[in-house]
XYZ file of N, CA and C in Angstrom:
744
model
N -78.379 0.057 65.042
C -77.000 -0.374 65.265
C -76.177 -0.124 64.005
N -74.990 0.361 64.183
C -74.075 0.562 63.071
C -73.210 -0.683 62.884
N -72.794 -0.923 61.669
C -71.900 -2.042 61.385
C -70.554 -1.769 62.051
N -69.974 -2.754 62.763
C -68.680 -2.544 63.408
C -67.618 -2.067 62.425
N -66.806 -1.147 62.886
C -65.736 -0.619 62.045
C -64.821 -1.749 61.588
N -64.459 -1.723 60.339
C -63.552 -2.722 59.809
C -64.230 -3.862 59.067
N -65.543 -4.002 59.220
C -66.224 -5.084 58.520
C -66.560 -4.713 57.076
N -66.747 -3.421 56.814
C -67.046 -3.002 55.453
C -68.517 -3.163 55.108
N -68.790 -3.422 53.837
C -70.163 -3.520 53.342
C -70.745 -4.904 53.645
N -71.963 -4.912 54.162
C -72.602 -6.155 54.589
C -73.855 -6.409 53.746
N -73.987 -7.655 53.270
C -75.164 -8.068 52.513
C -75.826 -9.241 53.212
N -77.105 -9.121 53.511
C -77.893 -10.219 54.079
C -78.578 -10.945 52.929
N -78.259 -12.216 52.760
C -78.792 -13.019 51.655
C -79.939 -13.884 52.179
N -81.104 -13.748 51.549
C -82.301 -14.477 51.977
C -82.836 -15.288 50.806
N -82.598 -16.609 50.776
C -83.160 -17.449 49.710
C -84.660 -17.628 49.934
N -85.422 -17.670 48.847
C -86.869 -17.830 48.986
C -87.426 -18.820 47.972
N -88.431 -19.543 48.440
C -89.276 -20.351 47.565
C -90.640 -20.428 48.254
N -91.613 -19.766 47.650
C -92.963 -19.686 48.232
C -92.946 -19.083 49.638
N -92.400 -17.873 49.742
C -92.326 -17.165 51.021
C -92.996 -15.797 50.934
N -94.019 -15.682 50.113
C -94.676 -14.389 49.940
C -95.231 -13.845 51.259
N -95.715 -14.736 52.125
C -96.298 -14.291 53.389
C -95.256 -13.824 54.392
N -93.973 -14.110 54.098
C -92.923 -13.809 55.069
C -91.916 -12.757 54.617
N -91.675 -12.647 53.305
C -90.512 -11.904 52.839
C -90.558 -10.413 53.178
N -91.716 -9.785 53.063
C -91.777 -8.360 53.382
C -91.498 -8.119 54.861
N -92.042 -8.975 55.688
C -91.861 -8.827 57.133
C -90.396 -8.998 57.527
N -89.750 -10.051 57.021
C -88.382 -10.324 57.438
C -87.413 -9.281 56.886
N -87.613 -8.856 55.638
C -86.737 -7.823 55.067
C -86.886 -6.511 55.833
N -88.110 -6.169 56.211
C -88.328 -4.958 56.981
C -87.655 -5.005 58.335
N -87.685 -6.165 58.976
C -87.028 -6.304 60.285
C -85.507 -6.200 60.159
N -84.963 -6.735 59.086
C -83.516 -6.617 58.858
C -83.124 -5.157 58.701
N -83.873 -4.447 57.881
C -83.554 -3.048 57.617
C -83.700 -2.190 58.875
N -84.627 -2.577 59.756
C -84.813 -1.840 61.001
C -83.718 -2.171 62.020
N -83.300 -3.448 62.066
C -82.302 -3.878 63.038
C -80.925 -3.287 62.743
N -80.525 -3.319 61.459
C -79.222 -2.775 61.045
C -79.450 -1.999 59.752
N -79.821 -0.727 59.857
C -80.224 0.045 58.668
C -79.176 0.155 57.574
N -77.902 -0.007 57.917
C -76.857 0.188 56.919
C -76.562 -1.050 56.075
N -77.163 -2.210 56.412
C -76.913 -3.394 55.592
C -77.825 -3.385 54.370
N -77.401 -4.093 53.333
C -78.246 -4.335 52.171
C -78.818 -5.750 52.267
N -79.914 -5.969 51.565
C -80.594 -7.267 51.559
C -80.685 -7.770 50.123
N -80.326 -9.030 49.916
C -80.485 -9.670 48.608
C -81.464 -10.834 48.751
N -82.587 -10.743 48.081
C -83.546 -11.845 48.022
C -83.191 -12.706 46.813
N -82.904 -13.989 47.056
C -82.587 -14.926 45.977
C -83.798 -15.834 45.801
N -84.592 -15.563 44.772
C -85.849 -16.289 44.604
C -85.746 -17.339 43.501
N -86.162 -18.554 43.841
C -86.093 -19.678 42.901
C -87.408 -19.842 42.131
N -87.826 -18.771 41.468
C -89.033 -18.794 40.629
C -90.249 -19.283 41.413
N -90.472 -18.703 42.586
C -91.590 -19.111 43.439
C -92.923 -18.938 42.706
N -93.740 -19.970 42.640
C -95.034 -19.833 41.965
C -96.055 -19.002 42.731
N -95.786 -18.704 44.004
C -96.759 -17.945 44.799
C -96.582 -16.435 44.685
N -95.621 -15.986 43.855
C -95.431 -14.550 43.670
C -94.425 -13.906 44.606
N -93.600 -14.711 45.279
C -92.573 -14.148 46.161
C -91.640 -13.221 45.393
N -91.240 -13.634 44.193
C -90.324 -12.815 43.401
C -90.908 -11.466 43.059
N -92.185 -11.427 42.724
C -92.837 -10.159 42.403
C -92.926 -9.255 43.640
N -93.199 -9.862 44.799
C -93.238 -9.089 46.036
C -91.862 -8.510 46.352
N -90.815 -9.296 46.104
C -89.454 -8.817 46.332
C -89.110 -7.674 45.380
N -89.540 -7.786 44.125
C -89.291 -6.718 43.161
C -89.962 -5.415 43.616
N -91.154 -5.521 44.164
C -91.853 -4.331 44.644
C -91.101 -3.689 45.815
N -90.568 -4.510 46.697
C -89.771 -3.982 47.803
C -88.521 -3.284 47.288
N -87.865 -3.901 46.305
C -86.639 -3.326 45.750
C -86.913 -1.997 45.059
N -88.083 -1.882 44.438
C -88.437 -0.628 43.767
C -88.638 0.501 44.776
N -89.034 0.137 45.994
C -89.304 1.141 47.020
C -88.105 1.406 47.923
N -87.108 0.516 47.900
C -85.959 0.634 48.805
C -84.704 0.214 48.050
N -83.814 1.140 47.806
C -82.619 0.848 47.009
C -81.649 -0.084 47.725
N -81.848 -0.322 49.014
C -80.966 -1.254 49.740
C -81.476 -2.686 49.698
N -82.572 -2.912 49.013
C -83.082 -4.268 48.800
C -82.873 -4.644 47.340
N -82.224 -5.767 47.114
C -81.918 -6.253 45.767
C -82.613 -7.604 45.574
N -82.775 -7.995 44.321
C -83.420 -9.275 44.022
C -82.630 -10.008 42.946
N -82.394 -11.281 43.186
C -81.765 -12.154 42.196
C -82.761 -13.257 41.862
N -83.222 -13.275 40.614
C -84.185 -14.285 40.175
C -83.448 -15.460 39.550
N -83.817 -16.667 39.980
C -83.240 -17.877 39.394
C -84.332 -18.647 38.652
N -83.917 -19.582 37.824
C -84.849 -20.214 36.885
C -85.765 -21.246 37.521
N -85.364 -21.806 38.654
C -86.188 -22.830 39.276
C -85.620 -23.249 40.611
N -86.329 -24.142 41.284
C -85.923 -24.597 42.608
C -84.798 -25.618 42.486
N -83.618 -25.263 43.026
C -82.451 -26.128 42.941
C -81.895 -26.520 44.302
N -82.452 -25.956 45.365
C -81.947 -26.289 46.685
C -81.264 -25.121 47.358
N -81.079 -25.259 48.666
C -80.521 -24.187 49.482
C -79.084 -23.832 49.101
N -78.256 -24.867 48.930
C -76.848 -24.624 48.631
C -76.636 -23.810 47.369
N -77.190 -24.230 46.232
C -77.022 -23.454 45.008
C -77.571 -22.032 45.110
N -78.652 -21.846 45.870
C -79.198 -20.492 46.041
C -78.218 -19.604 46.779
N -77.632 -20.124 47.851
C -76.659 -19.329 48.596
C -75.397 -19.064 47.774
N -74.939 -20.064 47.043
C -73.741 -19.860 46.225
C -73.988 -18.770 45.185
N -75.171 -18.775 44.585
C -75.517 -17.712 43.639
C -75.490 -16.352 44.332
N -76.006 -16.310 45.565
C -75.990 -15.063 46.326
C -74.584 -14.621 46.688
N -73.741 -15.562 47.083
C -72.351 -15.244 47.419
C -71.623 -14.668 46.205
N -71.841 -15.275 45.068
C -71.151 -14.811 43.857
C -71.639 -13.426 43.445
N -72.951 -13.198 43.584
C -73.497 -11.875 43.291
C -72.867 -10.849 44.231
N -72.744 -11.204 45.499
C -72.166 -10.292 46.488
C -70.711 -9.971 46.167
N -69.952 -10.992 45.787
C -68.544 -10.775 45.443
C -68.420 -9.855 44.233
N -69.276 -10.072 43.242
C -69.236 -9.235 42.033
C -69.574 -7.778 42.336
N -70.343 -7.549 43.395
C -70.771 -6.193 43.737
C -70.002 -5.603 44.915
N -68.896 -6.228 45.291
C -67.967 -5.622 46.223
C -68.336 -5.647 47.689
N -69.124 -6.633 48.120
C -69.470 -6.730 49.548
C -68.357 -7.433 50.308
N -68.186 -7.037 51.564
C -67.120 -7.569 52.408
C -67.599 -8.654 53.361
N -68.889 -8.648 53.664
C -69.482 -9.623 54.581
C -70.786 -10.124 53.978
N -70.995 -11.440 54.030
C -72.232 -12.044 53.556
C -72.899 -12.775 54.713
N -74.171 -12.477 54.933
C -74.943 -13.102 56.009
C -75.998 -14.021 55.414
N -76.097 -15.232 55.944
C -77.166 -16.142 55.577
C -78.326 -15.957 56.555
N -79.539 -15.883 56.026
C -80.711 -15.755 56.890
C -81.923 -16.386 56.211
N -82.716 -17.153 56.983
C -83.939 -17.738 56.450
C -85.012 -16.674 56.275
N -85.916 -16.925 55.332
C -86.997 -15.984 55.054
C -88.184 -16.145 55.989
N -88.241 -17.263 56.704
C -89.470 -17.613 57.426
C -89.595 -17.026 58.818
N -88.615 -16.225 59.247
C -88.674 -15.614 60.565
C -88.053 -16.448 61.666
N -87.515 -17.610 61.333
C -86.880 -18.441 62.358
C -85.585 -17.820 62.865
N -84.924 -17.058 62.015
C -83.729 -16.314 62.420
C -84.132 -14.882 62.743
N -83.799 -14.430 63.940
C -84.234 -13.121 64.398
C -83.279 -12.025 63.907
N -83.727 -11.128 63.034
C -82.855 -10.044 62.570
C -82.320 -9.190 63.718
N -83.069 -9.120 64.802
C -82.642 -8.324 65.950
C -81.373 -8.875 66.605
N -81.021 -10.125 66.282
C -79.787 -10.721 66.809
C -78.603 -10.532 65.863
N -78.853 -9.975 64.693
C -77.785 -9.765 63.718
C -76.638 -8.920 64.264
N -76.905 -7.861 65.037
C -75.777 -7.081 65.572
C -74.778 -7.929 66.360
N -75.244 -8.925 67.090
C -74.323 -9.762 67.865
C -73.469 -10.641 66.957
N -74.055 -11.127 65.862
C -73.260 -11.915 64.926
C -72.187 -11.057 64.271
N -72.558 -9.848 63.885
C -71.590 -8.964 63.239
C -70.500 -8.533 64.217
N -70.857 -8.297 65.468
C -69.852 -7.923 66.468
C -68.853 -9.065 66.664
N -69.344 -10.309 66.696
C -68.458 -11.461 66.860
C -67.547 -11.654 65.657
N -67.995 -11.211 64.482
C -67.206 -11.383 63.260
C -65.958 -10.507 63.257
N -65.919 -9.513 64.118
C -64.713 -8.674 64.201
C -63.486 -9.509 64.547
N -63.679 -10.591 65.305
C -62.562 -11.439 65.724
C -62.697 -12.858 65.182
N -63.383 -13.012 64.061
C -63.596 -14.347 63.501
C -63.646 -14.272 61.982
N -63.599 -15.447 61.366
C -63.735 -15.550 59.913
C -65.136 -16.001 59.516
N -65.767 -16.761 60.410
C -67.136 -17.241 60.217
C -67.817 -17.273 61.572
N -69.008 -16.711 61.642
C -69.800 -16.735 62.877
C -71.087 -17.496 62.604
N -71.380 -18.472 63.446
C -72.593 -19.276 63.322
C -73.531 -18.957 64.475
N -74.759 -18.615 64.150
C -75.777 -18.459 65.177
C -76.209 -19.842 65.635
N -75.924 -20.181 66.892
C -76.078 -21.555 67.362
C -77.228 -21.716 68.353
N -77.972 -22.800 68.153
C -79.083 -23.142 69.054
C -78.625 -24.009 70.212
N -77.620 -24.863 69.963
C -77.273 -25.904 70.927
C -76.013 -25.582 71.706
N -75.857 -24.307 72.086
C -74.782 -23.860 72.969
C -75.443 -23.143 74.143
N -74.715 -22.954 75.267
C -75.303 -22.231 76.392
C -75.839 -20.862 75.965
N -77.074 -20.588 76.301
C -77.718 -19.338 75.900
C -78.554 -19.460 74.652
N -78.332 -20.515 73.868
C -79.123 -20.749 72.669
C -80.407 -21.478 73.025
N -81.440 -21.276 72.223
C -82.723 -21.941 72.510
C -83.566 -22.029 71.242
N -84.560 -22.876 71.302
C -85.515 -23.064 70.214
C -86.916 -22.889 70.772
N -87.766 -22.187 70.024
C -89.146 -21.985 70.431
C -90.103 -22.681 69.455
N -91.090 -23.326 70.012
C -92.216 -23.907 69.259
C -91.836 -25.104 68.401
N -90.778 -25.794 68.766
C -90.422 -27.026 68.078
C -90.944 -28.221 68.850
N -91.467 -29.247 68.169
C -91.804 -30.487 68.865
C -90.531 -31.177 69.349
N -90.658 -31.961 70.402
C -89.493 -32.639 70.981
C -88.787 -33.525 69.960
N -89.559 -34.130 69.066
C -88.955 -35.018 68.074
C -88.002 -34.264 67.150
N -88.427 -33.075 66.724
C -87.568 -32.318 65.817
C -86.324 -31.795 66.537
N -86.495 -31.393 67.795
C -85.330 -30.956 68.566
C -84.343 -32.103 68.736
N -84.851 -33.283 69.051
C -83.973 -34.439 69.216
C -83.256 -34.772 67.912
N -83.958 -34.641 66.794
C -83.365 -34.923 65.490
C -82.221 -33.959 65.192
N -82.439 -32.674 65.461
C -81.410 -31.670 65.204
C -80.204 -31.859 66.125
N -80.477 -32.073 67.390
C -79.372 -32.298 68.335
C -78.582 -33.544 67.944
N -79.306 -34.596 67.569
C -78.632 -35.831 67.180
C -77.785 -35.668 65.932
N -78.307 -34.944 64.942
C -77.560 -34.717 63.705
C -76.283 -33.933 63.969
N -76.381 -32.944 64.844
C -75.196 -32.142 65.148
C -74.174 -32.916 65.971
N -74.654 -33.774 66.871
C -73.735 -34.621 67.625
C -73.028 -35.600 66.693
N -73.787 -36.180 65.761
C -73.202 -37.108 64.797
C -72.134 -36.411 63.956
N -72.433 -35.193 63.493
C -71.465 -34.447 62.697
C -70.213 -34.130 63.518
N -70.410 -33.743 64.768
C -69.264 -33.378 65.612
C -68.349 -34.580 65.841
N -68.950 -35.740 66.114
C -68.160 -36.935 66.382
C -67.555 -37.497 65.100
N -68.369 -37.599 64.058
C -67.918 -38.227 62.818
C -66.837 -37.400 62.125
N -66.978 -36.079 62.190
C -66.046 -35.199 61.480
C -64.930 -34.661 62.373
N -65.055 -34.871 63.669
C -64.022 -34.390 64.594
C -63.933 -32.878 64.659
N -65.094 -32.213 64.623
C -65.114 -30.747 64.654
C -65.654 -30.267 66.004
N -65.275 -29.070 66.435
C -65.668 -28.590 67.757
C -67.028 -27.904 67.793
N -67.757 -27.887 66.694
C -68.993 -27.116 66.624
C -70.178 -27.892 67.197
N -71.085 -27.151 67.856
C -72.275 -27.752 68.434
C -73.520 -27.560 67.555
N -73.429 -26.661 66.566
C -74.561 -26.416 65.679
C -74.065 -26.160 64.264
N -73.421 -27.176 63.709
C -72.849 -27.022 62.364
C -73.917 -26.969 61.284
N -75.155 -27.351 61.607
C -76.235 -27.266 60.628
C -76.943 -25.921 60.671
N -76.603 -25.088 61.641
C -77.271 -23.797 61.787
C -77.119 -22.939 60.540
N -78.222 -22.325 60.106
C -78.214 -21.557 58.864
C -78.199 -20.055 59.037
N -78.049 -19.581 60.264
C -77.936 -18.142 60.512
C -76.471 -17.865 60.772
N -75.773 -17.292 59.795
C -74.325 -17.161 59.927
C -73.795 -15.992 59.106
N -72.613 -15.548 59.480
C -71.966 -14.420 58.803
C -70.556 -14.808 58.381
N -70.263 -14.616 57.107
C -68.950 -14.903 56.530
C -68.255 -13.607 56.138
N -66.971 -13.558 56.327
C -66.178 -12.554 55.619
C -66.049 -13.010 54.161
N -66.002 -12.056 53.245
C -65.828 -12.413 51.836
C -64.524 -13.177 51.634
N -63.495 -12.786 52.387
C -62.204 -13.458 52.276
C -62.281 -14.914 52.712
N -63.188 -15.220 53.641
C -63.376 -16.603 54.091
C -63.912 -17.453 52.956
N -64.943 -16.966 52.292
C -65.529 -17.716 51.184
C -64.529 -17.878 50.042
N -63.731 -16.868 49.825
C -62.715 -16.955 48.767
C -61.675 -18.011 49.117
N -61.312 -18.073 50.391
C -60.270 -19.012 50.796
C -60.760 -20.457 50.775
N -61.981 -20.693 51.223
C -62.461 -22.085 51.258
C -62.867 -22.574 49.881
N -63.206 -21.648 48.972
C -63.557 -22.018 47.609
C -64.949 -22.601 47.515
N -65.700 -22.150 46.527
C -67.068 -22.622 46.336
C -67.211 -23.544 45.131
N -66.127 -23.672 44.357
C -66.218 -24.416 43.101
C -66.585 -25.883 43.321
N -66.043 -26.480 44.375
C -66.282 -27.899 44.588
C -67.456 -28.209 45.492
N -68.208 -27.190 45.897
C -69.342 -27.405 46.794
C -70.558 -27.817 45.973
N -71.047 -29.034 46.203
C -72.237 -29.479 45.475
C -73.346 -29.942 46.421
N -73.206 -29.650 47.698
C -74.267 -29.965 48.662
C -75.465 -29.080 48.361
N -76.660 -29.653 48.397
C -77.835 -28.907 47.981
C -78.760 -28.552 49.153
N -78.881 -29.433 50.112
C -79.788 -29.189 51.231
C -79.068 -28.594 52.423
N -79.516 -28.969 53.620
C -78.969 -28.366 54.826
C -77.547 -28.823 55.136
N -77.085 -29.910 54.522
C -75.697 -30.301 54.752
C -74.734 -29.309 54.104
N -75.271 -28.416 53.265
C -74.465 -27.314 52.734
C -73.834 -26.527 53.877
N -74.584 -26.345 54.953
C -74.060 -25.573 56.086
C -72.892 -26.303 56.745
N -73.021 -27.616 56.894
C -71.922 -28.400 57.469
C -70.708 -28.347 56.557
N -70.950 -28.450 55.273
C -69.886 -28.449 54.268
C -69.022 -27.192 54.392
N -69.658 -26.019 54.418
C -68.883 -24.772 54.479
C -68.164 -24.613 55.806
N -68.814 -24.992 56.897
C -68.154 -24.899 58.206
C -66.936 -25.819 58.257
N -67.086 -27.033 57.725
C -65.979 -27.984 57.706
C -64.824 -27.464 56.871
N -65.132 -26.885 55.721
C -64.080 -26.330 54.866
C -63.344 -25.190 55.567
N -64.078 -24.345 56.280
C -63.440 -23.239 56.988
C -62.496 -23.757 58.071
N -62.940 -24.748 58.835
C -62.098 -25.309 59.892
C -60.854 -25.974 59.309
N -61.014 -26.670 58.205
C -59.867 -27.343 57.581
C -58.853 -26.361 57.029
N -59.299 -25.145 56.737
C -58.381 -24.100 56.276
C -57.719 -23.375 57.446
N -58.038 -23.786 58.665
C -57.450 -23.153 59.841
C -58.077 -21.816 60.181
N -59.287 -21.561 59.662
C -59.957 -20.292 59.920
C -60.682 -20.336 61.263
N -60.927 -19.162 61.819
C -61.567 -19.057 63.128
C -63.083 -19.064 62.959
N -63.712 -20.108 63.486
C -65.169 -20.249 63.440
C -65.718 -20.118 64.853
N -66.649 -19.199 65.043
C -67.191 -18.896 66.373
C -68.693 -19.151 66.368
N -69.191 -19.729 67.457
C -70.630 -19.926 67.629
C -71.174 -18.907 68.630
N -72.249 -18.239 68.236
C -72.919 -17.243 69.070
C -74.334 -17.747 69.357
N -74.756 -17.773 70.613
C -76.101 -18.288 70.914
C -77.205 -17.425 70.313
N -78.217 -18.095 69.753
C -79.374 -17.401 69.193
C -80.654 -18.078 69.690
N -81.769 -17.404 69.496
C -83.081 -17.986 69.724
C -83.710 -18.270 68.367
N -83.953 -19.532 68.105
C -84.543 -19.983 66.838
C -86.045 -20.142 67.058
N -86.846 -19.513 66.207
C -88.298 -19.535 66.366
C -88.924 -20.238 65.166
N -89.718 -21.250 65.427
C -90.372 -21.991 64.341
C -91.279 -21.073 63.527
N -91.295 -21.281 62.227
C -92.082 -20.439 61.331
C -93.556 -20.454 61.708
N -94.229 -19.318 61.415
C -95.671 -19.193 61.632
C -96.418 -19.392 60.321
N -95.878 -18.819 59.231
C -96.532 -18.883 57.922
C -95.738 -19.778 56.979
N -96.444 -20.513 56.123
C -95.790 -21.336 55.116
C -95.395 -22.697 55.660
N -94.695 -23.460 54.827
C -94.303 -24.812 55.198
C -92.793 -24.961 55.174
N -92.290 -25.823 56.040
C -90.857 -26.068 56.138
C -90.340 -26.747 54.877
N -89.071 -26.445 54.513
C -88.447 -27.074 53.352
C -87.718 -28.363 53.734
N -87.728 -28.708 55.031
C -87.085 -29.942 55.474
C -87.851 -31.141 54.925
N -87.113 -32.150 54.461
C -87.730 -33.350 53.907
C -86.842 -34.547 54.196
N -87.371 -35.741 53.915
C -86.576 -36.957 54.092
C -85.338 -36.941 53.198
N -85.485 -36.429 51.975
C -84.354 -36.377 51.049
C -83.251 -35.466 51.576
N -83.651 -34.336 52.143
C -82.681 -33.396 52.702
C -81.915 -34.051 53.847
N -82.634 -34.737 54.734
C -81.996 -35.396 55.868
C -81.099 -36.540 55.418
N -81.559 -37.275 54.412
C -80.769 -38.394 53.908
C -79.470 -37.905 53.272
N -79.545 -36.800 52.523
C -78.330 -36.254 51.909
C -77.325 -35.867 52.982
N -77.800 -35.215 54.042
C -76.909 -34.782 55.118
C -76.246 -35.984 55.791
N -77.031 -37.003 56.128
C -76.480 -38.176 56.798
C -75.447 -38.873 55.918
N -75.759 -39.004 54.624
C -74.843 -39.679 53.708
C -73.537 -38.921 53.564
N -73.630 -37.620 53.390
C -72.415 -36.837 53.165
C -71.545 -36.775 54.424
N -72.159 -36.633 55.583
C -71.375 -36.623 56.826
C -70.612 -37.933 56.957
N -71.284 -39.031 56.679
C -70.636 -40.339 56.759
C -69.492 -40.446 55.760
N -69.722 -40.001 54.530
C -68.678 -40.059 53.502
C -67.471 -39.216 53.888
N -67.734 -37.980 54.363
C -66.619 -37.105 54.751
C -65.842 -37.697 55.919
N -66.577 -38.209 56.890
C -65.922 -38.781 58.060
C -65.096 -40.007 57.720
N -65.630 -40.905 56.906
C -64.887 -42.097 56.526
C -63.682 -41.756 55.678
N -63.819 -40.757 54.808
C -62.691 -40.335 53.977
C -61.538 -39.835 54.845
N -61.887 -39.055 55.885
C -60.858 -38.567 56.812
C -60.154 -39.726 57.508
N -60.920 -40.707 57.959
C -60.348 -41.838 58.686
C -59.449 -42.677 57.786
N -59.895 -42.897 56.552
C -59.073 -43.668 55.617
C -57.781 -42.913 55.308
N -57.894 -41.586 55.146
C -56.709 -40.787 54.871
C -55.689 -40.853 55.991
N -56.176 -40.859 57.249
C -55.266 -40.934 58.389
C -54.595 -42.285 58.484
N -55.338 -43.336 58.143
C -54.756 -44.691 58.179
C -53.666 -44.828 57.116
N -53.948 -44.311 55.939
C -52.960 -44.425 54.841
C -51.746 -43.543 55.071
N -51.966 -42.397 55.726
C -50.867 -41.494 56.000
C -50.517 -40.644 54.791
N -49.537 -39.744 54.930
C -49.148 -38.853 53.830
C -48.538 -39.630 52.668
N -48.745 -39.069 51.450
C -48.129 -39.658 50.276
C -48.894 -40.849 49.770
């Protein structure tokens, strides 16, 4: 598939921490699905050798790049580092994608096609046509509940604001600003979507099939979930207080 006319240069950003068993496979699938995109692996000093594996891929394929960071700081800072690297190197579109295979590179063409008429496209599980494979019922209920809470608390129209498979125009990230973003875990995704909506930008959800990882361990933790719940509550209450007080 060719990149839709008008989108320009596309970079797929893949943060990694201990993903040696997955990174070669997922990068290869990206390159096969959309050969004209570039891939940036953002590695947080993985002790399992993920960074070295990424360097070997980059040496063999000039469309694969690697950004090494000093240590594990969380999903949000890794993506922000990737976004800034992309901006410095003149990319027009930045795609977020997990390294573990849960996001299907073969669905990337649909996200890019939707971006022609949008500022941000989110690959969504909880919309008609979206689905999840190999998740226990408890985890599905947790994700659905978190997204419902975010939708109600924040007053946003999105059904999968926590979804991490998404495509931004560079101009979108520039407009929403990254300087004040300090979310570290999965609430980073809600944060950016909320900022885009508040700027009046067009955010579109495209159904995807999310597949639970086969190799490695999930980065989800109690701390990550607690941060998301706390921040959603803070943002929602701040909005409500602001409306009560009114302008000025």
